[in-house]
CSV table of C-alpha atoms in Angstrom, one decimal:
chain,number,residue,atom,x,y,z
A,1,UNK,CA,0.0,0.0,0.0
A,2,UNK,CA,2.9,2.4,0.6
A,3,UNK,CA,3.9,2.0,-3.1
A,4,UNK,CA,0.4,2.8,-4.3
A,5,UNK,CA,0.1,5.7,-1.9
A,6,UNK,CA,3.2,7.3,-3.4
A,7,UNK,CA,2.5,6.3,-7.0
A,8,UNK,CA,-1.1,7.4,-7.5
A,9,UNK,CA,-0.6,11.2,-7.1
A,10,UNK,CA,2.3,11.0,-9.5
A,11,UNK,CA,0.3,9.1,-12.1
A,12,UNK,CA,-2.6,11.6,-11.7
A,13,UNK,CA,-0.3,14.6,-12.0
A,14,UNK,CA,1.4,13.1,-15.1
A,15,UNK,CA,-2.0,12.9,-16.7
A,16,UNK,CA,-2.5,16.7,-16.2
A,17,UNK,CA,0.6,17.6,-18.2
A,18,UNK,CA,-0.8,16.9,-21.7
A,19,UNK,CA,-4.0,18.8,-20.8
A,20,UNK,CA,-2.1,22.1,-20.7
A,21,UNK,CA,-0.6,21.4,-24.1
A,22,UNK,CA,-4.1,20.8,-25.5
A,23,UNK,CA,-5.3,24.1,-24.1
A,24,UNK,CA,-2.3,26.0,-25.5
A,25,UNK,CA,-2.9,24.4,-28.9
A,26,UNK,CA,-6.7,25.1,-28.8
A,27,UNK,CA,-6.3,28.7,-27.7
A,28,UNK,CA,-3.6,29.7,-30.2
A,29,UNK,CA,-5.0,27.4,-32.9
A,30,UNK,CA,-8.1,29.6,-33.1
A,31,UNK,CA,-6.1,32.7,-34.0
A,32,UNK,CA,-6.5,33.8,-37.6
A,33,UNK,CA,-2.8,33.2,-38.5
A,34,UNK,CA,-1.2,29.7,-38.2
A,35,UNK,CA,2.2,31.1,-37.5
A,36,UNK,CA,1.2,31.8,-33.9
A,37,UNK,CA,0.5,28.1,-33.4
A,38,UNK,CA,3.7,27.2,-35.1
A,39,UNK,CA,5.6,29.6,-32.9
A,40,UNK,CA,4.2,28.1,-29.7
A,41,UNK,CA,4.9,24.6,-31.0
A,42,UNK,CA,8.5,25.5,-31.7
A,43,UNK,CA,9.0,27.3,-28.4
A,44,UNK,CA,7.3,24.6,-26.3
A,45,UNK,CA,9.5,21.9,-28.0
A,46,UNK,CA,12.6,23.9,-27.2
A,47,UNK,CA,11.7,24.2,-23.6
A,48,UNK,CA,10.7,20.6,-23.3
A,49,UNK,CA,14.2,19.6,-24.3
A,50,UNK,CA,15.9,22.3,-22.2
A,51,UNK,CA,14.0,21.6,-19.0
A,52,UNK,CA,14.2,17.8,-19.4
A,53,UNK,CA,17.9,18.2,-19.5
A,54,UNK,CA,17.8,19.7,-16.0
A,55,UNK,CA,15.6,17.0,-14.6
A,56,UNK,CA,18.5,15.8,-12.5
A,57,UNK,CA,17.6,18.5,-10.0
A,58,UNK,CA,14.5,16.4,-9.1
A,59,UNK,CA,16.0,13.0,-9.4
A,60,UNK,CA,19.3,13.6,-7.5
A,61,UNK,CA,17.5,15.4,-4.7
A,62,UNK,CA,15.0,12.6,-4.3
A,63,UNK,CA,17.5,9.8,-3.8
A,64,UNK,CA,19.7,11.7,-1.4
A,65,UNK,CA,16.8,13.0,0.7
A,66,UNK,CA,15.3,9.5,0.9
A,67,UNK,CA,18.7,8.1,2.1
A,68,UNK,CA,18.9,10.9,4.7
A,69,UNK,CA,15.4,10.0,5.9
A,70,UNK,CA,16.6,6.4,6.3
A,71,UNK,CA,19.5,7.7,8.4
A,72,UNK,CA,17.0,9.8,10.4
A,73,UNK,CA,19.2,12.9,9.7
A,74,UNK,CA,16.9,15.9,9.7
A,75,UNK,CA,20.0,18.1,9.2
A,76,UNK,CA,20.9,16.4,5.9
A,77,UNK,CA,17.2,16.5,4.8
A,78,UNK,CA,17.2,20.3,5.5
A,79,UNK,CA,20.5,21.1,3.9
A,80,UNK,CA,19.9,19.0,0.8
A,81,UNK,CA,16.9,21.3,0.1
A,82,UNK,CA,19.0,24.4,0.5
A,83,UNK,CA,21.8,23.1,-1.6
A,84,UNK,CA,19.5,22.0,-4.4
A,85,UNK,CA,17.7,25.3,-4.4
A,86,UNK,CA,21.0,27.2,-4.7
A,87,UNK,CA,22.1,25.0,-7.6
A,88,UNK,CA,18.7,25.6,-9.3
A,89,UNK,CA,18.9,29.3,-8.7
A,90,UNK,CA,22.5,29.6,-10.2
A,91,UNK,CA,21.6,27.5,-13.3
A,92,UNK,CA,18.3,29.5,-13.7
A,93,UNK,CA,20.1,32.9,-13.6
A,94,UNK,CA,22.8,31.6,-16.1
A,95,UNK,CA,20.0,30.5,-18.5
A,96,UNK,CA,18.6,34.0,-18.4
A,97,UNK,CA,22.0,35.7,-18.9
A,98,UNK,CA,22.7,33.5,-21.9
A,99,UNK,CA,19.2,33.4,-23.2
A,100,UNK,CA,19.9,35.1,-26.5
A,101,UNK,CA,22.5,32.6,-27.8
A,102,UNK,CA,20.7,29.6,-26.3
A,103,UNK,CA,17.4,30.5,-28.0
A,104,UNK,CA,19.1,31.3,-31.3
A,105,UNK,CA,20.9,27.9,-31.3
A,106,UNK,CA,17.8,26.0,-30.3
A,107,UNK,CA,15.6,27.6,-33.0
A,108,UNK,CA,18.3,27.1,-35.6
A,109,UNK,CA,18.3,23.3,-34.7
A,110,UNK,CA,14.5,23.2,-34.9
A,111,UNK,CA,14.6,24.9,-38.3
A,112,UNK,CA,11.2,26.6,-38.2
A,113,UNK,CA,9.7,28.7,-40.9
A,114,UNK,CA,10.7,32.3,-41.5
A,115,UNK,CA,7.3,33.5,-40.4
A,116,UNK,CA,7.1,31.5,-37.2
A,117,UNK,CA,10.7,31.8,-36.0
A,118,UNK,CA,10.6,35.4,-34.9
A,119,UNK,CA,7.5,34.8,-32.9
A,120,UNK,CA,9.0,31.6,-31.4
A,121,UNK,CA,12.1,33.7,-30.4
A,122,UNK,CA,9.8,36.2,-28.6
A,123,UNK,CA,8.0,33.3,-26.9
A,124,UNK,CA,11.2,31.7,-25.8
A,125,UNK,CA,12.8,34.9,-24.5
A,126,UNK,CA,9.7,35.4,-22.3
A,127,UNK,CA,9.6,31.8,-21.1
A,128,UNK,CA,13.2,31.8,-20.0
A,129,UNK,CA,12.4,34.3,-17.3
A,130,UNK,CA,10.7,31.4,-15.5
A,131,UNK,CA,13.9,29.3,-15.5
A,132,UNK,CA,14.8,29.9,-11.9
A,133,UNK,CA,11.2,29.1,-10.8
A,134,UNK,CA,11.0,25.9,-12.9
A,135,UNK,CA,14.3,24.5,-11.7
A,136,UNK,CA,13.6,25.4,-8.0
A,137,UNK,CA,10.3,23.6,-8.4
A,138,UNK,CA,12.2,20.5,-9.5
A,139,UNK,CA,14.3,20.7,-6.4
A,140,UNK,CA,11.2,21.1,-4.2
A,141,UNK,CA,9.3,18.3,-5.8
A,142,UNK,CA,12.4,16.0,-5.4
A,143,UNK,CA,12.7,17.0,-1.8
A,144,UNK,CA,9.1,16.1,-0.9
A,145,UNK,CA,9.2,12.9,-2.9
A,146,UNK,CA,12.3,11.9,-1.0
A,147,UNK,CA,10.2,12.2,2.1
A,148,UNK,CA,7.5,10.0,0.5
A,149,UNK,CA,5.1,12.9,0.1
A,150,UNK,CA,4.1,12.7,-3.5
A,151,UNK,CA,0.8,14.5,-3.0
A,152,UNK,CA,2.7,17.8,-3.1
A,153,UNK,CA,3.6,16.9,-6.7
A,154,UNK,CA,-0.1,16.6,-7.5
A,155,UNK,CA,-1.0,19.8,-5.6
A,156,UNK,CA,1.8,21.9,-7.3
A,157,UNK,CA,1.1,20.6,-10.8
A,158,UNK,CA,-2.6,21.1,-10.5
A,159,UNK,CA,-2.1,24.7,-9.3
A,160,UNK,CA,0.5,25.4,-12.1
A,161,UNK,CA,-1.6,24.0,-14.9
A,162,UNK,CA,-4.9,25.6,-13.6
A,163,UNK,CA,-3.4,29.0,-13.4
A,164,UNK,CA,-1.7,28.5,-16.8
A,165,UNK,CA,-4.9,27.5,-18.5
A,166,UNK,CA,-7.0,30.4,-17.0
A,167,UNK,CA,-4.3,32.9,-18.0
A,168,UNK,CA,-4.0,31.4,-21.4
A,169,UNK,CA,-7.7,32.0,-22.1
A,170,UNK,CA,-7.6,35.5,-20.5
A,171,UNK,CA,-4.5,36.8,-22.2
A,172,UNK,CA,-5.3,35.4,-25.7
A,173,UNK,CA,-9.1,35.4,-25.9
A,174,UNK,CA,-9.8,38.2,-23.4
A,175,UNK,CA,-6.9,40.6,-24.0
A,176,UNK,CA,-6.2,39.8,-27.6
A,177,UNK,CA,-2.6,38.7,-27.1
A,178,UNK,CA,-1.0,36.0,-29.3
A,179,UNK,CA,1.9,33.6,-28.7
A,180,UNK,CA,3.4,36.1,-26.3
A,181,UNK,CA,0.3,35.8,-24.1
A,182,UNK,CA,0.8,32.0,-23.8
A,183,UNK,CA,4.4,32.6,-22.8
A,184,UNK,CA,3.6,35.1,-20.0
A,185,UNK,CA,0.8,32.8,-18.7
A,186,UNK,CA,3.5,30.1,-18.3
A,187,UNK,CA,5.9,32.4,-16.5
A,188,UNK,CA,3.3,33.6,-14.0
A,189,UNK,CA,2.1,30.1,-13.4
A,190,UNK,CA,5.6,28.9,-12.7
A,191,UNK,CA,6.3,31.6,-10.2
A,192,UNK,CA,2.9,31.0,-8.6
A,193,UNK,CA,3.8,27.4,-8.2
A,194,UNK,CA,7.1,28.4,-6.6
A,195,UNK,CA,5.4,30.6,-4.1
A,196,UNK,CA,3.0,27.8,-3.2
A,197,UNK,CA,5.8,25.3,-3.0
A,198,UNK,CA,7.8,27.7,-0.8
A,199,UNK,CA,4.9,27.9,1.6
A,200,UNK,CA,4.7,24.1,1.8
A,201,UNK,CA,8.5,23.9,2.3
A,202,UNK,CA,8.4,26.4,5.2
A,203,UNK,CA,5.6,24.4,6.8
A,204,UNK,CA,7.6,21.1,6.4
A,205,UNK,CA,10.8,22.6,7.7
A,206,UNK,CA,9.1,23.3,11.1
A,207,UNK,CA,8.8,19.6,11.6
A,208,UNK,CA,12.5,19.0,11.1
A,209,UNK,CA,15.0,19.5,13.9
A,210,UNK,CA,17.9,22.0,13.7
A,211,UNK,CA,18.6,25.1,11.5
A,212,UNK,CA,20.4,25.9,8.3
A,213,UNK,CA,24.1,26.3,8.5
A,214,UNK,CA,25.5,29.1,6.3
A,215,UNK,CA,28.9,27.4,6.2
A,216,UNK,CA,27.4,24.2,4.9
A,217,UNK,CA,25.3,26.0,2.3
A,218,UNK,CA,28.3,28.0,1.0
A,219,UNK,CA,31.1,25.5,1.2
A,220,UNK,CA,31.7,23.9,-2.2
A,221,UNK,CA,33.0,20.7,-0.5
A,222,UNK,CA,29.5,20.2,0.9
A,223,UNK,CA,28.1,19.9,-2.6
A,224,UNK,CA,30.3,17.0,-3.6
A,225,UNK,CA,27.6,14.3,-3.5
A,226,UNK,CA,25.0,16.5,-5.3
A,227,UNK,CA,27.5,17.6,-8.0
A,228,UNK,CA,28.6,14.0,-8.6
A,229,UNK,CA,25.1,12.6,-8.9
A,230,UNK,CA,23.7,15.6,-10.9
A,231,UNK,CA,26.6,15.5,-13.3
A,232,UNK,CA,26.1,11.8,-14.1
A,233,UNK,CA,22.3,12.3,-14.4
A,234,UNK,CA,22.8,15.3,-16.7
A,235,UNK,CA,25.1,13.3,-19.0
A,236,UNK,CA,22.6,10.4,-19.0
A,237,UNK,CA,19.8,12.8,-20.0
A,238,UNK,CA,21.9,14.2,-22.8
A,239,UNK,CA,22.3,10.7,-24.1
A,240,UNK,CA,18.6,10.1,-24.0
A,241,UNK,CA,17.9,13.4,-25.8
A,242,UNK,CA,20.4,12.3,-28.5
A,243,UNK,CA,18.6,9.0,-28.9
A,244,UNK,CA,15.2,10.7,-29.3
A,245,UNK,CA,16.4,13.4,-31.5
A,246,UNK,CA,18.2,10.9,-33.8
A,247,UNK,CA,15.0,8.8,-33.9
A,248,UNK,CA,12.9,11.8,-34.9
A,249,UNK,CA,15.4,13.0,-37.5
A,250,UNK,CA,15.7,9.6,-39.2
A,251,UNK,CA,11.9,9.3,-39.2
A,252,UNK,CA,11.6,12.7,-40.9
A,253,UNK,CA,14.0,11.6,-43.6
A,254,UNK,CA,11.4,9.0,-44.6
A,255,UNK,CA,8.7,11.6,-45.2
A,256,UNK,CA,6.0,13.6,-43.4
A,257,UNK,CA,3.6,10.6,-43.1
A,258,UNK,CA,6.2,8.4,-41.4
A,259,UNK,CA,7.3,11.3,-39.2
A,260,UNK,CA,3.7,11.9,-38.1
A,261,UNK,CA,3.0,8.1,-37.6
A,262,UNK,CA,6.1,7.8,-35.4
A,263,UNK,CA,5.0,10.9,-33.4
A,264,UNK,CA,1.6,9.2,-32.8
A,265,UNK,CA,3.2,5.9,-31.7
A,266,UNK,CA,5.6,7.7,-29.4
A,267,UNK,CA,2.6,9.0,-27.5
A,268,UNK,CA,1.9,5.3,-26.7
A,269,UNK,CA,5.2,5.2,-25.0
A,270,UNK,CA,4.4,8.4,-23.2
A,271,UNK,CA,1.1,7.0,-22.0
A,272,UNK,CA,2.8,4.0,-20.6
A,273,UNK,CA,5.4,6.2,-18.9
A,274,UNK,CA,2.6,8.0,-17.0
A,275,UNK,CA,1.9,4.9,-15.0
A,276,UNK,CA,5.4,3.4,-14.8
A,277,UNK,CA,6.9,6.7,-13.7
A,278,UNK,CA,4.6,6.6,-10.7
A,279,UNK,CA,6.0,3.3,-9.5
A,280,UNK,CA,9.6,4.2,-10.4
A,281,UNK,CA,9.3,7.4,-8.2
A,282,UNK,CA,7.9,5.2,-5.4
A,283,UNK,CA,10.9,3.0,-5.8
A,284,UNK,CA,13.3,6.0,-5.6
A,285,UNK,CA,11.8,7.1,-2.3
A,286,UNK,CA,11.3,3.7,-0.6
A,287,UNK,CA,14.5,2.1,-1.8
A,288,UNK,CA,16.4,5.2,-0.9
A,289,UNK,CA,15.1,5.1,2.6
A,290,UNK,CA,16.0,1.4,3.0
A,291,UNK,CA,19.4,2.1,1.5
A,292,UNK,CA,20.0,4.9,4.0
A,293,UNK,CA,19.2,2.4,6.8
A,294,UNK,CA,21.3,-0.2,5.2
A,295,UNK,CA,18.3,-2.5,5.5
A,296,UNK,CA,19.0,-4.8,2.6
A,297,UNK,CA,16.1,-7.2,3.4
A,298,UNK,CA,13.6,-4.2,3.2
A,299,UNK,CA,15.3,-3.0,0.0
A,300,UNK,CA,14.8,-6.4,-1.7
A,301,UNK,CA,11.2,-6.6,-0.5
A,302,UNK,CA,10.4,-3.1,-1.9
A,303,UNK,CA,12.0,-4.0,-5.2
A,304,UNK,CA,9.8,-7.2,-5.5
A,305,UNK,CA,6.7,-5.2,-4.6
A,306,UNK,CA,7.4,-2.4,-7.1
A,307,UNK,CA,8.3,-4.9,-9.8
A,308,UNK,CA,5.0,-6.6,-9.3
A,309,UNK,CA,3.1,-3.3,-9.8
A,310,UNK,CA,5.2,-2.3,-12.7
A,311,UNK,CA,4.9,-5.7,-14.6
A,312,UNK,CA,1.2,-5.8,-14.2
A,313,UNK,CA,1.0,-2.3,-15.5
A,314,UNK,CA,3.3,-3.0,-18.5
A,315,UNK,CA,1.3,-6.2,-19.3
A,316,UNK,CA,-2.0,-4.2,-19.2
A,317,UNK,CA,-0.5,-1.6,-21.5
A,318,UNK,CA,0.6,-4.3,-24.0
A,319,UNK,CA,-2.8,-5.8,-24.1
A,320,UNK,CA,-4.4,-2.3,-24.5
A,321,UNK,CA,-2.1,-1.6,-27.5
A,322,UNK,CA,-2.7,-5.1,-29.0
A,323,UNK,CA,-6.5,-4.9,-28.9
A,324,UNK,CA,-7.2,-1.2,-28.9
A,325,UNK,CA,-4.1,0.3,-30.6
A,326,UNK,CA,-5.9,1.2,-33.8
A,327,UNK,CA,-8.7,3.0,-31.9
A,328,UNK,CA,-6.1,4.9,-29.9
A,329,UNK,CA,-4.4,6.0,-33.1
A,330,UNK,CA,-7.7,7.1,-34.5
A,331,UNK,CA,-8.2,9.3,-31.4
A,332,UNK,CA,-4.9,10.9,-31.9
A,333,UNK,CA,-5.2,11.6,-35.7
A,334,UNK,CA,-7.9,11.9,-38.2
A,335,UNK,CA,-5.5,11.6,-41.2
A,336,UNK,CA,-6.1,8.3,-43.0
A,337,UNK,CA,-2.6,8.0,-44.3
A,338,UNK,CA,-1.1,8.5,-40.9
A,339,UNK,CA,-3.5,6.0,-39.3
A,340,UNK,CA,-2.7,3.3,-41.9
A,341,UNK,CA,1.1,3.9,-41.5
A,342,UNK,CA,0.9,3.8,-37.7
A,343,UNK,CA,-1.0,0.5,-37.9
A,344,UNK,CA,1.9,-1.1,-39.8
A,345,UNK,CA,4.3,-0.3,-36.9
A,346,UNK,CA,1.8,-0.9,-34.1
A,347,UNK,CA,3.3,-4.4,-33.2
A,348,UNK,CA,6.4,-2.6,-31.9
A,349,UNK,CA,4.2,-0.8,-29.4
A,350,UNK,CA,2.8,-4.1,-28.2
A,351,UNK,CA,6.2,-5.3,-27.3
A,352,UNK,CA,7.6,-2.0,-26.0
A,353,UNK,CA,6.0,-1.9,-22.5
A,354,UNK,CA,7.3,-5.4,-21.6
A,355,UNK,CA,10.8,-4.4,-22.6
A,356,UNK,CA,10.9,-0.8,-21.3
A,357,UNK,CA,9.4,-1.7,-17.8
A,358,UNK,CA,12.9,-2.8,-16.7
A,359,UNK,CA,14.4,0.5,-17.4
A,360,UNK,CA,11.7,2.4,-15.5
A,361,UNK,CA,11.9,0.1,-12.5
A,362,UNK,CA,15.7,-0.1,-12.3
A,363,UNK,CA,16.1,3.7,-12.9
A,364,UNK,CA,14.0,4.2,-9.7
A,365,UNK,CA,16.1,1.7,-7.8
A,366,UNK,CA,19.4,3.2,-8.9
A,367,UNK,CA,18.3,6.8,-8.2
A,368,UNK,CA,17.3,5.7,-4.7
A,369,UNK,CA,20.7,4.1,-4.1
A,370,UNK,CA,22.6,6.9,-6.0
A,371,UNK,CA,24.0,4.4,-8.5
A,372,UNK,CA,23.7,7.0,-11.2
A,373,UNK,CA,27.0,6.2,-13.0
A,374,UNK,CA,25.5,2.8,-13.8
A,375,UNK,CA,22.4,4.6,-15.3
A,376,UNK,CA,24.7,6.8,-17.4
A,377,UNK,CA,26.7,3.8,-18.6
A,378,UNK,CA,23.5,1.9,-19.6
A,379,UNK,CA,22.5,4.8,-21.9
A,380,UNK,CA,25.8,4.9,-23.8
A,381,UNK,CA,26.2,1.2,-24.0
A,382,UNK,CA,22.8,1.1,-25.5
A,383,UNK,CA,23.8,3.8,-28.0
A,384,UNK,CA,26.8,1.6,-29.1
A,385,UNK,CA,24.2,-1.0,-30.2
A,386,UNK,CA,21.6,1.6,-31.4
A,387,UNK,CA,23.6,3.3,-34.1
A,388,UNK,CA,25.1,0.2,-35.7
A,389,UNK,CA,21.7,-1.5,-35.7
A,390,UNK,CA,20.1,1.5,-37.4
A,391,UNK,CA,22.9,1.5,-40.0
A,392,UNK,CA,22.6,-2.2,-40.8
A,393,UNK,CA,18.8,-2.1,-41.0
A,394,UNK,CA,18.3,1.0,-43.2
A,395,UNK,CA,17.0,-1.3,-45.9
A,396,UNK,CA,14.0,-2.2,-43.7
A,397,UNK,CA,12.9,1.5,-43.6
A,398,UNK,CA,11.0,2.5,-40.6
A,399,UNK,CA,10.9,-1.0,-39.3
A,400,UNK,CA,14.7,-0.9,-39.1
A,401,UNK,CA,14.5,2.4,-37.1
A,402,UNK,CA,12.0,0.9,-34.6
A,403,UNK,CA,14.2,-2.3,-34.4
A,404,UNK,CA,17.2,-0.1,-33.5
A,405,UNK,CA,15.2,1.8,-30.9
A,406,UNK,CA,13.8,-1.3,-29.4
A,407,UNK,CA,17.3,-2.8,-29.3
A,408,UNK,CA,18.6,0.3,-27.5
A,409,UNK,CA,15.9,-0.1,-24.8
A,410,UNK,CA,16.6,-3.9,-24.5
A,411,UNK,CA,20.4,-3.4,-24.1
A,412,UNK,CA,19.9,-0.6,-21.6
A,413,UNK,CA,17.5,-2.8,-19.6
A,414,UNK,CA,19.9,-5.7,-19.8
A,415,UNK,CA,22.9,-3.6,-18.5
A,416,UNK,CA,20.8,-2.3,-15.6
A,417,UNK,CA,19.7,-5.8,-14.7
A,418,UNK,CA,23.3,-7.0,-14.8
A,419,UNK,CA,24.4,-4.2,-12.4
A,420,UNK,CA,21.5,-4.9,-10.1
A,421,UNK,CA,22.2,-8.6,-9.9
A,422,UNK,CA,25.9,-7.9,-9.1
A,423,UNK,CA,25.2,-5.3,-6.4
A,424,UNK,CA,22.6,-7.5,-4.7
A,425,UNK,CA,25.3,-10.0,-4.1
A,426,UNK,CA,28.2,-7.7,-3.4
A,427,UNK,CA,27.0,-4.3,-2.0
A,428,UNK,CA,23.3,-4.6,-1.1
A,429,UNK,CA,23.5,-7.7,1.0
């Protein structure tokens, strides 16, 4: 029950994320010129990649806080929050200071139209003002999750998305703004979430013993664990971003229909991740606490329980895609060519949850135990198989691309399983 208590708010909060994207699209999509929608699409894509790259602020904080909870060290729990917020603030300010070259490079890589790119640049320059708030919220969410309080995640995301949706409608429909209105709505929503998160943090800090130590917050040596973990997680994320960008680019080379079909099928993976992420986050928190206590029997028990939840969920997703995949595709697109093309590659989606479940599960376990170098290694070992597999199967067209992608996930899962088996008999025993 502990696993489900932690997982369900995360699963529910994940479901709210695409709702905001739908509202953004609907609001801007009703403007008289399509370049505004193109601008928001370009800008939102840029920020998805940018902020995903800094997801280590959430993951690294969760694992270390969970371990501190296991050690019953209120001081460590308190100072990990302060250190993570300082790192988030520094990175956020740097992103603002270097916003012009960052936005120019990002939009050049996305290669938008001449009409949409200037509007996308304006959107991105506005959105970057929220960088300190977004990254600080990552740290806050990780801090609470490390304390097995996932309801805060749901509360903050519901507040953020609700404010964002209301302001979207007000600024664009009510005040007559365009893509810039959508950007300002996001900035205000992000800082509102930070204010609410700050209130929850202050309330939680009252339950912890001790006080902040200025020396501990300012001494670089005190950041060694966080820097080590965050650096490896950042490199890992860059590897994942490369894999996804390469997959998208190679799909685009096969034409717009294949590109669109692949985009639809990737939503199936995203749908599966909504549930599996919830159990992976539960593993981060619960495994981290057992690791902090050096209670290896409890750690093994938690892994078995989370695995059971994860495997049942993955099996359910595979059955859903096998028997209802074509109906899901029809919900996502009304274009007959795209539907027919997606149906050809649907079998890959049936197999994917049963293969990918290992990656989600073991990522959660390894974040909880701070075994992040192993996570990083699994990505790059997977890439060593991914690229040659793509090269050798180009004659198979898009099937070859999906085969290479599936092999990447399989190898990555296999590497993580190997690490876990070894550590269960050498370190965690």
